PDB file of C-alpha atoms in Angstrom:
ATOM      1  CA  MET P1050       0.000   0.000   0.000  1.00 62.00           C
ATOM      2  CA  THR P1051       1.454   3.363  -1.064  1.00 65.00           C
ATOM      3  CA  LEU P1052       1.656   6.396   1.188  1.00 58.00           C
ATOM      4  CA  SER P1053      -1.240   8.054  -0.655  1.00 75.00           C
ATOM      5  CA  THR P1054      -3.303   4.877  -0.326  1.00 85.00           C
ATOM      6  CA  SER P1055      -2.518   4.734   3.388  1.00 89.00           C
ATOM      7  CA  ARG P1056      -3.752   8.306   3.768  1.00 93.00           C
ATOM      8  CA  ALA P1057      -6.912   7.445   1.843  1.00 95.00           C
ATOM      9  CA  ALA P1058      -7.485   4.448   4.108  1.00 95.00           C
ATOM     10  CA  ARG P1059      -7.144   6.615   7.209  1.00 96.00           C
ATOM     11  CA  THR P1060      -9.587   9.147   5.765  1.00 97.00           C
ATOM     12  CA  VAL P1061     -12.160   6.459   4.951  1.00 97.00           C
ATOM     13  CA  ALA P1062     -11.741   4.869   8.376  1.00 97.00           C
ATOM     14  CA  SER P1063     -12.279   8.270   9.999  1.00 97.00           C
ATOM     15  CA  VAL P1064     -15.479   8.877   8.020  1.00 97.00           C
ATOM     16  CA  LEU P1065     -16.821   5.438   8.905  1.00 98.00           C
ATOM     17  CA  ALA P1066     -15.865   5.762  12.565  1.00 98.00           C
ATOM     18  CA  GLU P1067     -17.662   9.098  12.808  1.00 97.00           C
ATOM     19  CA  ALA P1068     -20.733   7.564  11.167  1.00 97.00           C
ATOM     20  CA  ALA P1069     -20.717   4.697  13.647  1.00 97.00           C
ATOM     21  CA  ASP P1070     -20.179   6.967  16.647  1.00 97.00           C
ATOM     22  CA  SER P1071     -23.119   9.179  15.619  1.00 97.00           C
ATOM     23  CA  ARG P1072     -25.320   6.141  14.870  1.00 97.00           C
ATOM     24  CA  ALA P1073     -25.712   7.344  11.313  1.00 97.00           C
ATOM     25  CA  THR P1074     -27.600   5.402   8.653  1.00 98.00           C
ATOM     26  CA  VAL P1075     -25.111   3.682   6.346  1.00 98.00           C
ATOM     27  CA  VAL P1076     -26.075   1.921   3.104  1.00 98.00           C
ATOM     28  CA  LEU P1077     -23.495  -0.448   1.633  1.00 98.00           C
ATOM     29  CA  SER P1078     -23.549  -2.079  -1.791  1.00 98.00           C
ATOM     30  CA  GLY P1079     -21.328  -4.127  -4.030  1.00 97.00           C
ATOM     31  CA  HIS P1080     -21.588  -4.169  -7.816  1.00 95.00           C
ATOM     32  CA  VAL P1081     -24.386  -5.669  -9.876  1.00 90.00           C
ATOM     33  CA  GLN P1082     -24.427  -9.495  -9.853  1.00 87.00           C
ATOM     34  CA  PRO P1083     -21.988  -9.525  -6.913  1.00 94.00           C
ATOM     35  CA  ASP P1084     -19.201 -12.063  -6.703  1.00 94.00           C
ATOM     36  CA  ALA P1085     -17.541 -13.364  -3.546  1.00 96.00           C
ATOM     37  CA  ASP P1086     -15.312 -10.298  -3.204  1.00 97.00           C
ATOM     38  CA  ALA P1087     -18.120  -7.782  -3.630  1.00 97.00           C
ATOM     39  CA  LEU P1088     -20.427  -9.668  -1.291  1.00 98.00           C
ATOM     40  CA  GLY P1089     -17.736 -10.537   1.253  1.00 98.00           C
ATOM     41  CA  SER P1090     -16.643  -6.894   1.341  1.00 98.00           C
ATOM     42  CA  THR P1091     -20.183  -5.606   1.741  1.00 98.00           C
ATOM     43  CA  LEU P1092     -21.260  -8.045   4.435  1.00 98.00           C
ATOM     44  CA  SER P1093     -18.054  -7.864   6.476  1.00 98.00           C
ATOM     45  CA  LEU P1094     -17.908  -4.059   6.547  1.00 98.00           C
ATOM     46  CA  ALA P1095     -21.639  -3.902   7.254  1.00 98.00           C
ATOM     47  CA  GLU P1096     -21.226  -6.216  10.225  1.00 98.00           C
ATOM     48  CA  GLY P1097     -18.209  -4.294  11.486  1.00 98.00           C
ATOM     49  CA  LEU P1098     -20.066  -0.982  11.330  1.00 98.00           C
ATOM     50  CA  ARG P1099     -23.105  -2.562  12.977  1.00 98.00           C
ATOM     51  CA  ARG P1100     -20.920  -3.679  15.875  1.00 97.00           C
ATOM     52  CA  ARG P1101     -19.608  -0.133  16.159  1.00 97.00           C
ATOM     53  CA  GLY P1102     -23.155   1.240  16.460  1.00 96.00           C
ATOM     54  CA  ALA P1103     -24.059   2.384  12.954  1.00 97.00           C
ATOM     55  CA  ARG P1104     -27.522   1.749  11.499  1.00 97.00           C
ATOM     56  CA  VAL P1105     -26.643  -0.440   8.565  1.00 98.00           C
ATOM     57  CA  LEU P1106     -28.446  -1.577   5.435  1.00 98.00           C
ATOM     58  CA  ALA P1107     -26.595  -3.882   3.023  1.00 98.00           C
ATOM     59  CA  THR P1108     -27.869  -4.359  -0.514  1.00 98.00           C
ATOM     60  CA  PHE P1109     -26.813  -4.777  -4.143  1.00 97.00           C
ATOM     61  CA  PRO P1110     -28.309  -3.669  -7.480  1.00 96.00           C
ATOM     62  CA  ASP P1111     -31.054  -5.531  -9.306  1.00 93.00           C
ATOM     63  CA  PRO P1112     -31.484  -8.325 -10.172  1.00 89.00           C
ATOM     64  CA  PHE P1113     -31.698  -9.072  -6.460  1.00 93.00           C
ATOM     65  CA  THR P1114     -30.767 -12.753  -6.685  1.00 89.00           C
ATOM     66  CA  LEU P1115     -27.730 -14.516  -5.239  1.00 91.00           C
ATOM     67  CA  PRO P1116     -26.310 -17.723  -6.706  1.00 86.00           C
ATOM     68  CA  SER P1117     -26.352 -20.711  -4.368  1.00 85.00           C
ATOM     69  CA  SER P1118     -22.554 -20.580  -4.244  1.00 89.00           C
ATOM     70  CA  LEU P1119     -22.818 -17.297  -2.296  1.00 94.00           C
ATOM     71  CA  GLY P1120     -26.176 -17.419  -0.543  1.00 94.00           C
ATOM     72  CA  TRP P1121     -24.688 -19.328   2.405  1.00 96.00           C
ATOM     73  CA  LEU P1122     -22.281 -16.529   3.381  1.00 98.00           C
ATOM     74  CA  PRO P1123     -22.865 -15.226   6.923  1.00 98.00           C
ATOM     75  CA  GLY P1124     -25.212 -12.264   6.893  1.00 97.00           C
ATOM     76  CA  ALA P1125     -26.524 -12.838   3.354  1.00 97.00           C
ATOM     77  CA  GLU P1126     -29.982 -13.447   4.780  1.00 97.00           C
ATOM     78  CA  GLY P1127     -30.001  -9.854   6.033  1.00 97.00           C
ATOM     79  CA  LEU P1128     -29.479  -8.261   2.622  1.00 98.00           C
ATOM     80  CA  VAL P1129     -32.340  -6.020   1.530  1.00 98.00           C
ATOM     81  CA  PRO P1130     -33.423  -5.121  -2.023  1.00 97.00           C
ATOM     82  CA  SER P1131     -32.314  -1.754  -3.344  1.00 97.00           C
ATOM     83  CA  SER P1132     -35.921  -0.523  -3.264  1.00 96.00           C
ATOM     84  CA  SER P1133     -35.867  -0.832   0.539  1.00 97.00           C
ATOM     85  CA  VAL P1134     -32.921   1.464   1.259  1.00 97.00           C
ATOM     86  CA  PRO P1135     -33.373   5.186   2.000  1.00 97.00           C
ATOM     87  CA  SER P1136     -32.950   7.514  -0.971  1.00 95.00           C
ATOM     88  CA  SER P1137     -30.693   9.887   0.990  1.00 97.00           C
ATOM     89  CA  PRO P1138     -28.730   7.941   3.627  1.00 98.00           C
ATOM     90  CA  ASP P1139     -26.179   9.647   5.820  1.00 98.00           C
ATOM     91  CA  VAL P1140     -23.412   7.566   4.234  1.00 98.00           C
ATOM     92  CA  PHE P1141     -23.343   5.394   1.131  1.00 98.00           C
ATOM     93  CA  VAL P1142     -20.476   2.931   0.677  1.00 98.00           C
ATOM     94  CA  SER P1143     -19.708   1.421  -2.732  1.00 98.00           C
ATOM     95  CA  LEU P1144     -17.557  -1.707  -2.603  1.00 98.00           C
ATOM     96  CA  ASP P1145     -15.723  -3.488  -5.442  1.00 97.00           C
ATOM     97  CA  ALA P1146     -17.437  -1.398  -8.136  1.00 95.00           C
ATOM     98  CA  ALA P1147     -14.991  -0.124 -10.756  1.00 92.00           C
ATOM     99  CA  SER P1148     -17.348   2.592 -12.016  1.00 92.00           C
ATOM    100  CA  PRO P1149     -20.671   4.191 -11.056  1.00 94.00           C
ATOM    101  CA  GLY P1150     -22.358   2.206 -13.803  1.00 90.00           C
ATOM    102  CA  ARG P1151     -21.588  -1.018 -11.949  1.00 91.00           C
ATOM    103  CA  LEU P1152     -23.893   0.172  -9.163  1.00 95.00           C
ATOM    104  CA  GLY P1153     -26.980   0.116 -11.379  1.00 94.00           C
ATOM    105  CA  GLU P1154     -29.926   1.960  -9.869  1.00 97.00           C
ATOM    106  CA  LEU P1155     -27.946   2.569  -6.675  1.00 98.00           C
ATOM    107  CA  ALA P1156     -25.517   4.930  -8.427  1.00 97.00           C
ATOM    108  CA  VAL P1157     -27.816   7.866  -7.558  1.00 98.00           C
ATOM    109  CA  LEU P1158     -26.846   7.410  -3.906  1.00 98.00           C
ATOM    110  CA  LEU P1159     -23.358   8.632  -4.762  1.00 98.00           C
ATOM    111  CA  GLU P1160     -24.927  12.090  -5.123  1.00 97.00           C
ATOM    112  CA  ASN P1161     -27.901  11.771  -2.777  1.00 98.00           C
ATOM    113  CA  ALA P1162     -26.081  10.499   0.315  1.00 98.00           C
ATOM    114  CA  GLY P1163     -24.648  12.897   2.856  1.00 98.00           C
ATOM    115  CA  THR P1164     -21.234  11.332   2.168  1.00 98.00           C
ATOM    116  CA  SER P1165     -20.345   8.762  -0.463  1.00 98.00           C
ATOM    117  CA  VAL P1166     -17.426   6.405   0.106  1.00 98.00           C
ATOM    118  CA  VAL P1167     -15.809   4.247  -2.587  1.00 98.00           C
ATOM    119  CA  ILE P1168     -13.660   1.226  -1.666  1.00 98.00           C
ATOM    120  CA  ASP P1169     -12.245  -0.746  -4.578  1.00 97.00           C
ATOM    121  CA  HIS P1170      -9.227  -2.595  -5.958  1.00 95.00           C
ATOM    122  CA  HIS P1171      -9.846  -2.282  -9.713  1.00 92.00           C
ATOM    123  CA  ALA P1172      -6.967  -0.567 -11.471  1.00 86.00           C
ATOM    124  CA  SER P1173      -9.414   0.939 -13.972  1.00 88.00           C
ATOM    125  CA  ASN P1174     -11.390   2.758 -11.255  1.00 92.00           C
ATOM    126  CA  PRO P1175     -11.250   6.486 -12.164  1.00 91.00           C
ATOM    127  CA  GLY P1176     -11.916   7.582  -8.594  1.00 92.00           C
ATOM    128  CA  PHE P1177     -15.427   8.712  -7.732  1.00 96.00           C
ATOM    129  CA  GLY P1178     -17.452   9.472  -4.643  1.00 96.00           C
ATOM    130  CA  ASP P1179     -16.704  12.028  -1.950  1.00 97.00           C
ATOM    131  CA  VAL P1180     -14.080   9.850  -0.261  1.00 97.00           C
ATOM    132  CA  CYS P1181     -12.221   7.225  -2.226  1.00 96.00           C
ATOM    133  CA  LEU P1182      -9.967   4.305  -1.281  1.00 97.00           C
ATOM    134  CA  VAL P1183      -8.758   2.620  -4.465  1.00 96.00           C
ATOM    135  CA  ASP P1184      -5.698   0.360  -4.519  1.00 95.00           C
ATOM    136  CA  GLY P1185      -5.186  -1.303  -7.879  1.00 92.00           C
ATOM    137  CA  GLY P1186      -2.424  -3.419  -6.396  1.00 92.00           C
ATOM    138  CA  ALA P1187      -4.617  -4.962  -3.712  1.00 95.00           C
ATOM    139  CA  PRO P1188      -5.548  -8.589  -4.457  1.00 96.00           C
ATOM    140  CA  ALA P1189      -9.188  -8.071  -3.479  1.00 97.00           C
ATOM    141  CA  THR P1190     -11.466  -5.434  -2.022  1.00 98.00           C
ATOM    142  CA  VAL P1191     -11.824  -7.581   1.097  1.00 98.00           C
ATOM    143  CA  SER P1192      -8.143  -6.964   1.832  1.00 98.00           C
ATOM    144  CA  LEU P1193      -8.886  -3.226   2.010  1.00 98.00           C
ATOM    145  CA  VAL P1194     -11.928  -3.892   4.194  1.00 98.00           C
ATOM    146  CA  ALA P1195      -9.812  -6.016   6.546  1.00 98.00           C
ATOM    147  CA  GLY P1196      -7.540  -3.023   7.096  1.00 97.00           C
ATOM    148  CA  LEU P1197     -10.519  -0.733   7.700  1.00 98.00           C
ATOM    149  CA  LEU P1198     -11.942  -3.159  10.268  1.00 98.00           C
ATOM    150  CA  ASP P1199      -8.593  -3.030  12.056  1.00 97.00           C
ATOM    151  CA  ASP P1200      -8.691   0.774  11.998  1.00 97.00           C
ATOM    152  CA  LEU P1201     -12.242   0.710  13.355  1.00 97.00           C
ATOM    153  CA  GLY P1202     -11.161  -1.522  16.234  1.00 97.00           C
ATOM    154  CA  VAL P1203     -13.355  -4.425  15.133  1.00 98.00           C
ATOM    155  CA  ALA P1204     -11.775  -7.749  16.063  1.00 97.00           C
ATOM    156  CA  LEU P1205     -11.831 -10.528  13.492  1.00 98.00           C
ATOM    157  CA  ASP P1206     -13.893 -13.563  14.421  1.00 98.00           C
ATOM    158  CA  PRO P1207     -15.017 -16.610  12.387  1.00 98.00           C
ATOM    159  CA  GLN P1208     -18.021 -14.767  10.919  1.00 98.00           C
ATOM    160  CA  LEU P1209     -15.969 -11.863   9.596  1.00 98.00           C
ATOM    161  CA  ALA P1210     -13.064 -14.128   8.634  1.00 98.00           C
ATOM    162  CA  THR P1211     -15.334 -16.371   6.554  1.00 98.00           C
ATOM    163  CA  LEU P1212     -16.541 -13.384   4.561  1.00 98.00           C
ATOM    164  CA  LEU P1213     -13.061 -11.977   4.066  1.00 98.00           C
ATOM    165  CA  TYR P1214     -11.526 -15.342   3.182  1.00 98.00           C
ATOM    166  CA  ALA P1215     -14.237 -16.046   0.598  1.00 98.00           C
ATOM    167  CA  GLY P1216     -13.460 -12.820  -1.239  1.00 98.00           C
ATOM    168  CA  LEU P1217      -9.715 -13.255  -0.928  1.00 98.00           C
ATOM    169  CA  ALA P1218      -9.725 -16.832  -2.204  1.00 97.00           C
ATOM    170  CA  ALA P1219     -12.069 -16.003  -5.069  1.00 95.00           C
ATOM    171  CA  ASP P1220     -10.214 -12.978  -6.428  1.00 94.00           C
ATOM    172  CA  THR P1221      -6.794 -14.615  -6.175  1.00 94.00           C
ATOM    173  CA  GLY P1222      -7.965 -17.868  -7.775  1.00 91.00           C
ATOM    174  CA  SER P1223      -7.219 -19.687  -4.518  1.00 94.00           C
ATOM    175  CA  PHE P1224      -3.900 -17.789  -4.370  1.00 95.00           C
ATOM    176  CA  ARG P1225      -2.856 -18.895  -7.884  1.00 90.00           C
ATOM    177  CA  PHE P1226      -3.153 -15.554  -9.673  1.00 88.00           C
ATOM    178  CA  GLY P1227      -0.428 -12.951 -10.075  1.00 86.00           C
ATOM    179  CA  ASN P1228      -2.169 -10.520  -7.722  1.00 89.00           C
ATOM    180  CA  THR P1229      -1.185 -12.713  -4.757  1.00 93.00           C
ATOM    181  CA  ARG P1230       1.432 -10.891  -2.639  1.00 94.00           C
ATOM    182  CA  PRO P1231       3.260 -11.749   0.587  1.00 96.00           C
ATOM    183  CA  ASP P1232       0.740  -9.751   2.606  1.00 96.00           C
ATOM    184  CA  THR P1233      -2.060 -11.701   0.908  1.00 97.00           C
ATOM    185  CA  HIS P1234      -0.841 -14.843   2.611  1.00 98.00           C
ATOM    186  CA  GLU P1235      -0.314 -12.923   5.846  1.00 98.00           C
ATOM    187  CA  LEU P1236      -3.966 -11.861   5.782  1.00 98.00           C
ATOM    188  CA  ALA P1237      -5.028 -15.421   4.952  1.00 98.00           C
ATOM    189  CA  ALA P1238      -3.051 -16.654   7.943  1.00 98.00           C
ATOM    190  CA  ARG P1239      -4.849 -14.173  10.220  1.00 98.00           C
ATOM    191  CA  LEU P1240      -8.192 -15.359   8.914  1.00 98.00           C
ATOM    192  CA  LEU P1241      -7.315 -19.045   9.307  1.00 98.00           C
ATOM    193  CA  ALA P1242      -6.210 -18.364  12.879  1.00 98.00           C
ATOM    194  CA  THR P1243      -9.824 -17.523  13.795  1.00 98.00           C
ATOM    195  CA  GLY P1244     -10.726 -21.174  13.236  1.00 98.00           C
ATOM    196  CA  ILE P1245     -12.600 -20.959   9.934  1.00 98.00           C
ATOM    197  CA  ASP P1246     -12.973 -24.108   7.827  1.00 96.00           C
ATOM    198  CA  HIS P1247     -11.155 -22.908   4.708  1.00 96.00           C
ATOM    199  CA  SER P1248     -11.622 -26.188   2.871  1.00 96.00           C
ATOM    200  CA  ASP P1249     -15.394 -25.982   3.327  1.00 96.00           C
ATOM    201  CA  ILE P1250     -15.410 -22.381   2.114  1.00 97.00           C
ATOM    202  CA  SER P1251     -13.441 -23.341  -0.998  1.00 96.00           C
ATOM    203  CA  ARG P1252     -15.631 -26.347  -1.670  1.00 95.00           C
ATOM    204  CA  ARG P1253     -18.780 -24.222  -1.537  1.00 95.00           C
ATOM    205  CA  LEU P1254     -17.261 -21.532  -3.761  1.00 94.00           C
ATOM    206  CA  PHE P1255     -15.395 -23.559  -6.368  1.00 92.00           C
ATOM    207  CA  ASP P1256     -16.167 -27.259  -6.196  1.00 90.00           C
ATOM    208  CA  THR P1257     -19.950 -27.440  -6.031  1.00 89.00           C
ATOM    209  CA  ALA P1258     -22.205 -27.243  -9.107  1.00 90.00           C
ATOM    210  CA  PRO P1259     -25.392 -28.894 -10.368  1.00 92.00           C
ATOM    211  CA  PHE P1260     -25.044 -31.860 -12.701  1.00 95.00           C
ATOM    212  CA  GLY P1261     -26.358 -29.676 -15.548  1.00 96.00           C
ATOM    213  CA  TRP P1262     -23.109 -27.710 -15.389  1.00 96.00           C
ATOM    214  CA  LEU P1263     -21.298 -30.639 -17.006  1.00 97.00           C
ATOM    215  CA  GLY P1264     -23.647 -30.583 -19.987  1.00 97.00           C
ATOM    216  CA  LEU P1265     -23.328 -26.828 -20.433  1.00 98.00           C
ATOM    217  CA  LEU P1266     -19.565 -27.016 -20.107  1.00 97.00           C
ATOM    218  CA  SER P1267     -19.399 -29.718 -22.770  1.00 97.00           C
ATOM    219  CA  VAL P1268     -21.393 -27.646 -25.246  1.00 98.00           C
ATOM    220  CA  VAL P1269     -19.610 -24.358 -24.617  1.00 98.00           C
ATOM    221  CA  THR P1270     -16.063 -25.736 -24.653  1.00 98.00           C
ATOM    222  CA  GLY P1271     -16.935 -27.778 -27.735  1.00 98.00           C
ATOM    223  CA  ARG P1272     -17.495 -24.621 -29.773  1.00 98.00           C
ATOM    224  CA  ALA P1273     -14.483 -22.717 -28.481  1.00 98.00           C
ATOM    225  CA  VAL P1274     -12.422 -21.013 -31.197  1.00 98.00           C
ATOM    226  CA  LEU P1275      -8.629 -20.590 -31.115  1.00 98.00           C
ATOM    227  CA  GLU P1276      -7.204 -17.643 -33.067  1.00 98.00           C
ATOM    228  CA  PRO P1277      -3.432 -17.629 -32.417  1.00 97.00           C
ATOM    229  CA  GLU P1278      -2.889 -14.806 -34.919  1.00 97.00           C
ATOM    230  CA  VAL P1279      -5.017 -12.318 -32.950  1.00 97.00           C
ATOM    231  CA  GLY P1280      -2.790 -10.311 -30.647  1.00 95.00           C
ATOM    232  CA  ALA P1281      -0.781 -12.719 -28.522  1.00 96.00           C
ATOM    233  CA  GLY P1282      -3.405 -15.393 -29.164  1.00 97.00           C
ATOM    234  CA  LEU P1283      -7.138 -15.411 -28.498  1.00 98.00           C
ATOM    235  CA  VAL P1284      -9.428 -18.239 -27.443  1.00 98.00           C
ATOM    236  CA  TRP P1285     -13.120 -17.497 -27.180  1.00 98.00           C
ATOM    237  CA  THR P1286     -16.528 -19.040 -26.893  1.00 98.00           C
ATOM    238  CA  TRP P1287     -20.058 -17.996 -26.052  1.00 98.00           C
ATOM    239  CA  SER P1288     -23.179 -18.989 -24.206  1.00 98.00           C
ATOM    240  CA  SER P1289     -26.312 -17.301 -22.881  1.00 98.00           C
ATOM    241  CA  THR P1290     -28.654 -17.198 -19.941  1.00 96.00           C
ATOM    242  CA  ALA P1291     -31.213 -18.971 -22.149  1.00 97.00           C
ATOM    243  CA  GLU P1292     -28.770 -21.785 -22.862  1.00 98.00           C
ATOM    244  CA  ALA P1293     -27.939 -22.071 -19.176  1.00 97.00           C
ATOM    245  CA  ALA P1294     -31.653 -22.403 -18.465  1.00 97.00           C
ATOM    246  CA  GLU P1295     -31.862 -25.275 -20.960  1.00 97.00           C
ATOM    247  CA  HIS P1296     -29.463 -27.133 -18.680  1.00 97.00           C
ATOM    248  CA  GLY P1297     -31.441 -26.204 -15.573  1.00 96.00           C
ATOM    249  CA  LEU P1298     -28.915 -23.578 -14.508  1.00 94.00           C
ATOM    250  CA  PRO P1299     -29.208 -19.943 -13.438  1.00 90.00           C
ATOM    251  CA  GLY P1300     -27.482 -17.346 -15.579  1.00 89.00           C
ATOM    252  CA  GLU P1301     -24.877 -16.753 -12.866  1.00 86.00           C
ATOM    253  CA  GLN P1302     -23.398 -20.140 -13.684  1.00 90.00           C
ATOM    254  CA  LEU P1303     -21.955 -18.647 -16.872  1.00 94.00           C
ATOM    255  CA  GLU P1304     -19.424 -16.664 -14.801  1.00 91.00           C
ATOM    256  CA  ALA P1305     -17.318 -19.781 -14.210  1.00 91.00           C
ATOM    257  CA  LEU P1306     -16.838 -20.554 -17.905  1.00 96.00           C
ATOM    258  CA  VAL P1307     -13.927 -18.180 -18.496  1.00 96.00           C
ATOM    259  CA  ASP P1308     -11.845 -19.891 -15.816  1.00 92.00           C
ATOM    260  CA  VAL P1309     -12.042 -23.084 -17.866  1.00 95.00           C
ATOM    261  CA  ILE P1310     -11.304 -21.413 -21.211  1.00 96.00           C
ATOM    262  CA  ARG P1311      -8.317 -19.516 -19.798  1.00 95.00           C
ATOM    263  CA  SER P1312      -6.324 -22.748 -19.437  1.00 95.00           C
ATOM    264  CA  THR P1313      -5.622 -22.776 -23.209  1.00 97.00           C
ATOM    265  CA  GLU P1314      -1.839 -22.513 -23.461  1.00 96.00           C
ATOM    266  CA  GLU P1315      -1.793 -21.306 -27.086  1.00 97.00           C
ATOM    267  CA  ALA P1316      -3.723 -18.123 -26.282  1.00 98.00           C
ATOM    268  CA  ASP P1317      -2.741 -15.235 -24.034  1.00 97.00           C
ATOM    269  CA  VAL P1318      -6.295 -13.892 -23.903  1.00 98.00           C
ATOM    270  CA  ALA P1319      -9.415 -15.898 -23.107  1.00 98.00           C
ATOM    271  CA  CYS P1320     -12.875 -14.489 -23.753  1.00 98.00           C
ATOM    272  CA  VAL P1321     -16.401 -15.664 -22.993  1.00 98.00           C
ATOM    273  CA  LEU P1322     -19.410 -13.854 -24.422  1.00 98.00           C
ATOM    274  CA  LYS P1323     -22.433 -14.300 -22.173  1.00 97.00           C
ATOM    275  CA  GLY P1324     -25.760 -13.467 -23.773  1.00 97.00           C
ATOM    276  CA  GLN P1325     -28.142 -11.671 -21.410  1.00 94.00           C
ATOM    277  CA  ASP P1326     -31.931 -11.657 -21.279  1.00 93.00           C
ATOM    278  CA  ASP P1327     -32.071  -8.144 -22.759  1.00 93.00           C
ATOM    279  CA  GLY P1328     -30.114  -9.190 -25.861  1.00 94.00           C
ATOM    280  CA  SER P1329     -26.804  -7.680 -24.786  1.00 95.00           C
ATOM    281  CA  TRP P1330     -23.530  -9.492 -24.243  1.00 96.00           C
ATOM    282  CA  SER P1331     -21.545  -9.488 -21.011  1.00 94.00           C
ATOM    283  CA  ILE P1332     -17.926 -10.200 -21.902  1.00 96.00           C
ATOM    284  CA  SER P1333     -15.347 -11.701 -19.558  1.00 96.00           C
ATOM    285  CA  LEU P1334     -11.646 -11.396 -20.416  1.00 97.00           C
ATOM    286  CA  ARG P1335      -8.654 -13.133 -18.860  1.00 96.00           C
ATOM    287  CA  SER P1336      -4.958 -12.784 -19.672  1.00 96.00           C
ATOM    288  CA  ARG P1337      -2.081 -15.164 -19.062  1.00 93.00           C
ATOM    289  CA  GLY P1338       0.209 -12.145 -18.568  1.00 92.00           C
ATOM    290  CA  GLY P1339       1.126 -10.800 -21.997  1.00 94.00           C
ATOM    291  CA  THR P1340      -1.909  -8.551 -22.485  1.00 96.00           C
ATOM    292  CA  ASP P1341      -3.361  -5.865 -20.238  1.00 94.00           C
ATOM    293  CA  VAL P1342      -7.027  -6.766 -20.600  1.00 94.00           C
ATOM    294  CA  ALA P1343      -8.065  -3.865 -18.351  1.00 92.00           C
ATOM    295  CA  ARG P1344      -6.930  -1.485 -21.114  1.00 93.00           C
ATOM    296  CA  VAL P1345      -8.713  -3.587 -23.712  1.00 96.00           C
ATOM    297  CA  ALA P1346     -11.924  -3.580 -21.684  1.00 94.00           C
ATOM    298  CA  MET P1347     -11.703   0.146 -21.004  1.00 92.00           C
ATOM    299  CA  ALA P1348     -11.346   0.835 -24.730  1.00 94.00           C
ATOM    300  CA  LEU P1349     -14.557  -1.130 -25.241  1.00 95.00           C
ATOM    301  CA  GLY P1350     -16.492   0.580 -22.461  1.00 90.00           C
ATOM    302  CA  GLY P1351     -15.624  -1.591 -19.445  1.00 89.00           C
ATOM    303  CA  GLY P1352     -12.752  -2.059 -17.043  1.00 88.00           C
ATOM    304  CA  GLY P1353     -11.135  -4.330 -14.511  1.00 87.00           C
ATOM    305  CA  HIS P1354      -7.666  -5.645 -13.768  1.00 87.00           C
ATOM    306  CA  VAL P1355      -4.576  -6.269 -15.878  1.00 89.00           C
ATOM    307  CA  LEU P1356      -5.289 -10.002 -15.951  1.00 91.00           C
ATOM    308  CA  ALA P1357      -9.086 -10.026 -15.534  1.00 91.00           C
ATOM    309  CA  ALA P1358     -11.575  -7.543 -16.950  1.00 91.00           C
ATOM    310  CA  GLY P1359     -14.933  -7.234 -18.638  1.00 92.00           C
ATOM    311  CA  TYR P1360     -17.374  -5.051 -20.526  1.00 93.00           C
ATOM    312  CA  SER P1361     -20.796  -5.112 -22.157  1.00 93.00           C
ATOM    313  CA  SER P1362     -21.795  -4.999 -25.817  1.00 95.00           C
ATOM    314  CA  TYR P1363     -25.098  -4.366 -27.558  1.00 95.00           C
ATOM    315  CA  LEU P1364     -23.758  -5.449 -30.954  1.00 97.00           C
ATOM    316  CA  ASP P1365     -24.486  -8.901 -32.358  1.00 96.00           C
ATOM    317  CA  ARG P1366     -22.090 -11.732 -31.571  1.00 97.00           C
ATOM    318  CA  GLU P1367     -19.921 -11.439 -34.688  1.00 97.00           C
ATOM    319  CA  LYS P1368     -19.572  -7.656 -34.444  1.00 97.00           C
ATOM    320  CA  THR P1369     -18.793  -7.970 -30.739  1.00 98.00           C
ATOM    321  CA  ILE P1370     -15.950 -10.427 -31.313  1.00 98.00           C
ATOM    322  CA  ASP P1371     -14.735  -8.399 -34.326  1.00 97.00           C
ATOM    323  CA  ALA P1372     -14.413  -5.327 -32.109  1.00 97.00           C
ATOM    324  CA  LEU P1373     -12.384  -7.354 -29.627  1.00 98.00           C
ATOM    325  CA  ARG P1374     -10.147  -8.739 -32.378  1.00 97.00           C
ATOM    326  CA  GLN P1375      -9.465  -5.208 -33.628  1.00 96.00           C
ATOM    327  CA  GLU P1376      -8.623  -3.975 -30.156  1.00 96.00           C
ATOM    328  CA  LEU P1377      -6.229  -6.883 -29.557  1.00 96.00           C
ATOM    329  CA  HIS P1378      -4.576  -6.286 -32.965  1.00 89.00           C
ATOM    330  CA  ASP P1379      -4.016  -2.662 -31.990  1.00 79.00           C
ATOM    331  CA  ARG P1380      -2.220  -3.678 -28.785  1.00 69.00           C
TER     332      ARG P1380
END
C-alpha cells in the first residue's frame, strides 16, 4: 500500500468511525451481480459498522438474486433489495465497483447520500465518490476492508473471517493468480487463525455445481475457437442465460466458464461472451500475462484488472468479437 493509499485508508476509516459513533444510517452495496469479493466486502464491513453502532443496510443492485454458491455466506440473509434502502442515507459505501455504472440503480446514492465512500481494488477505477480508497495493487477489495476493520477496532472472528476469506480466495484464484502478494498470505493466515474451515469455504465456492453444469460445459467448450494470430493469441466461446436455463442452470453459472477457457496454453487472452436476457452481451476477459485486458476492456467501455476484466456490448455476436479482435490487434 502506497503512502497516498494509506492516507486514503485513514480518511475512509475516519469517516466510517464518525458515522458509527453518531449512529448514522449507512447503506453499503457491491456491484451488480456480486461475486464473492463484492459480497464478502459488503457483508463484512456492514457487520463491522453494525458492531460499532451504525444503522446499517446492506444491498446490491437488481437483479436481487444470489447464486447458491454465495447465498450461504454469513449475513446474506439480512441483505435487503435496493428498493428498501433510504434515498438519501447519511453515508453510502460502494464496494468493489470499478465505475458508477456497476452500481446500477444505486448509483444515484453517490450524489444523494450525505457522504459517499468508494472502496475498490480495480486498477481501472477512475476515482469517484466524496471519499475514495482505491488500490489497484490490492488482491481483493476484502483486503482493504480487513484493514478498515482493524482501523475501526473491530476484532476478526469466524463470521468476519469467513466473509473476508471467501473474497480473498475467489479474487486470487485460490492464491494462484499474479495478484497474490506476501501480505495476501499474511492476511489469509490471520483469517485461518480464527478457526474458519477454509476447505469448506473453498468447496462451496469452487467445487460445487449442479449436474447440468457438465452438460453446459461440454457444449460451450466444444465450440471454443482458437485464433493464435489475434494479438498474442485469443481463445473465445459464447453462451447465454437462455442456454444455461436449458441445462437447468441460473445465468450466474456462466461466470465460471472463463476460468475453464483460460487454461488454453496457445492463447494469451481468453474471452467468454455471455448473452443476457435483454439481448446484450456481457464479456469476460482473462490474460495469461502478456496482455493488459483492463486497457482492452476500457477501450470497449468496461474495465477491470490487468489479468481479468470485462465489458458489455449491444452489438451482435460477430460484431462484438470483431471489435475485440481489432482492439487486440491494436495492442
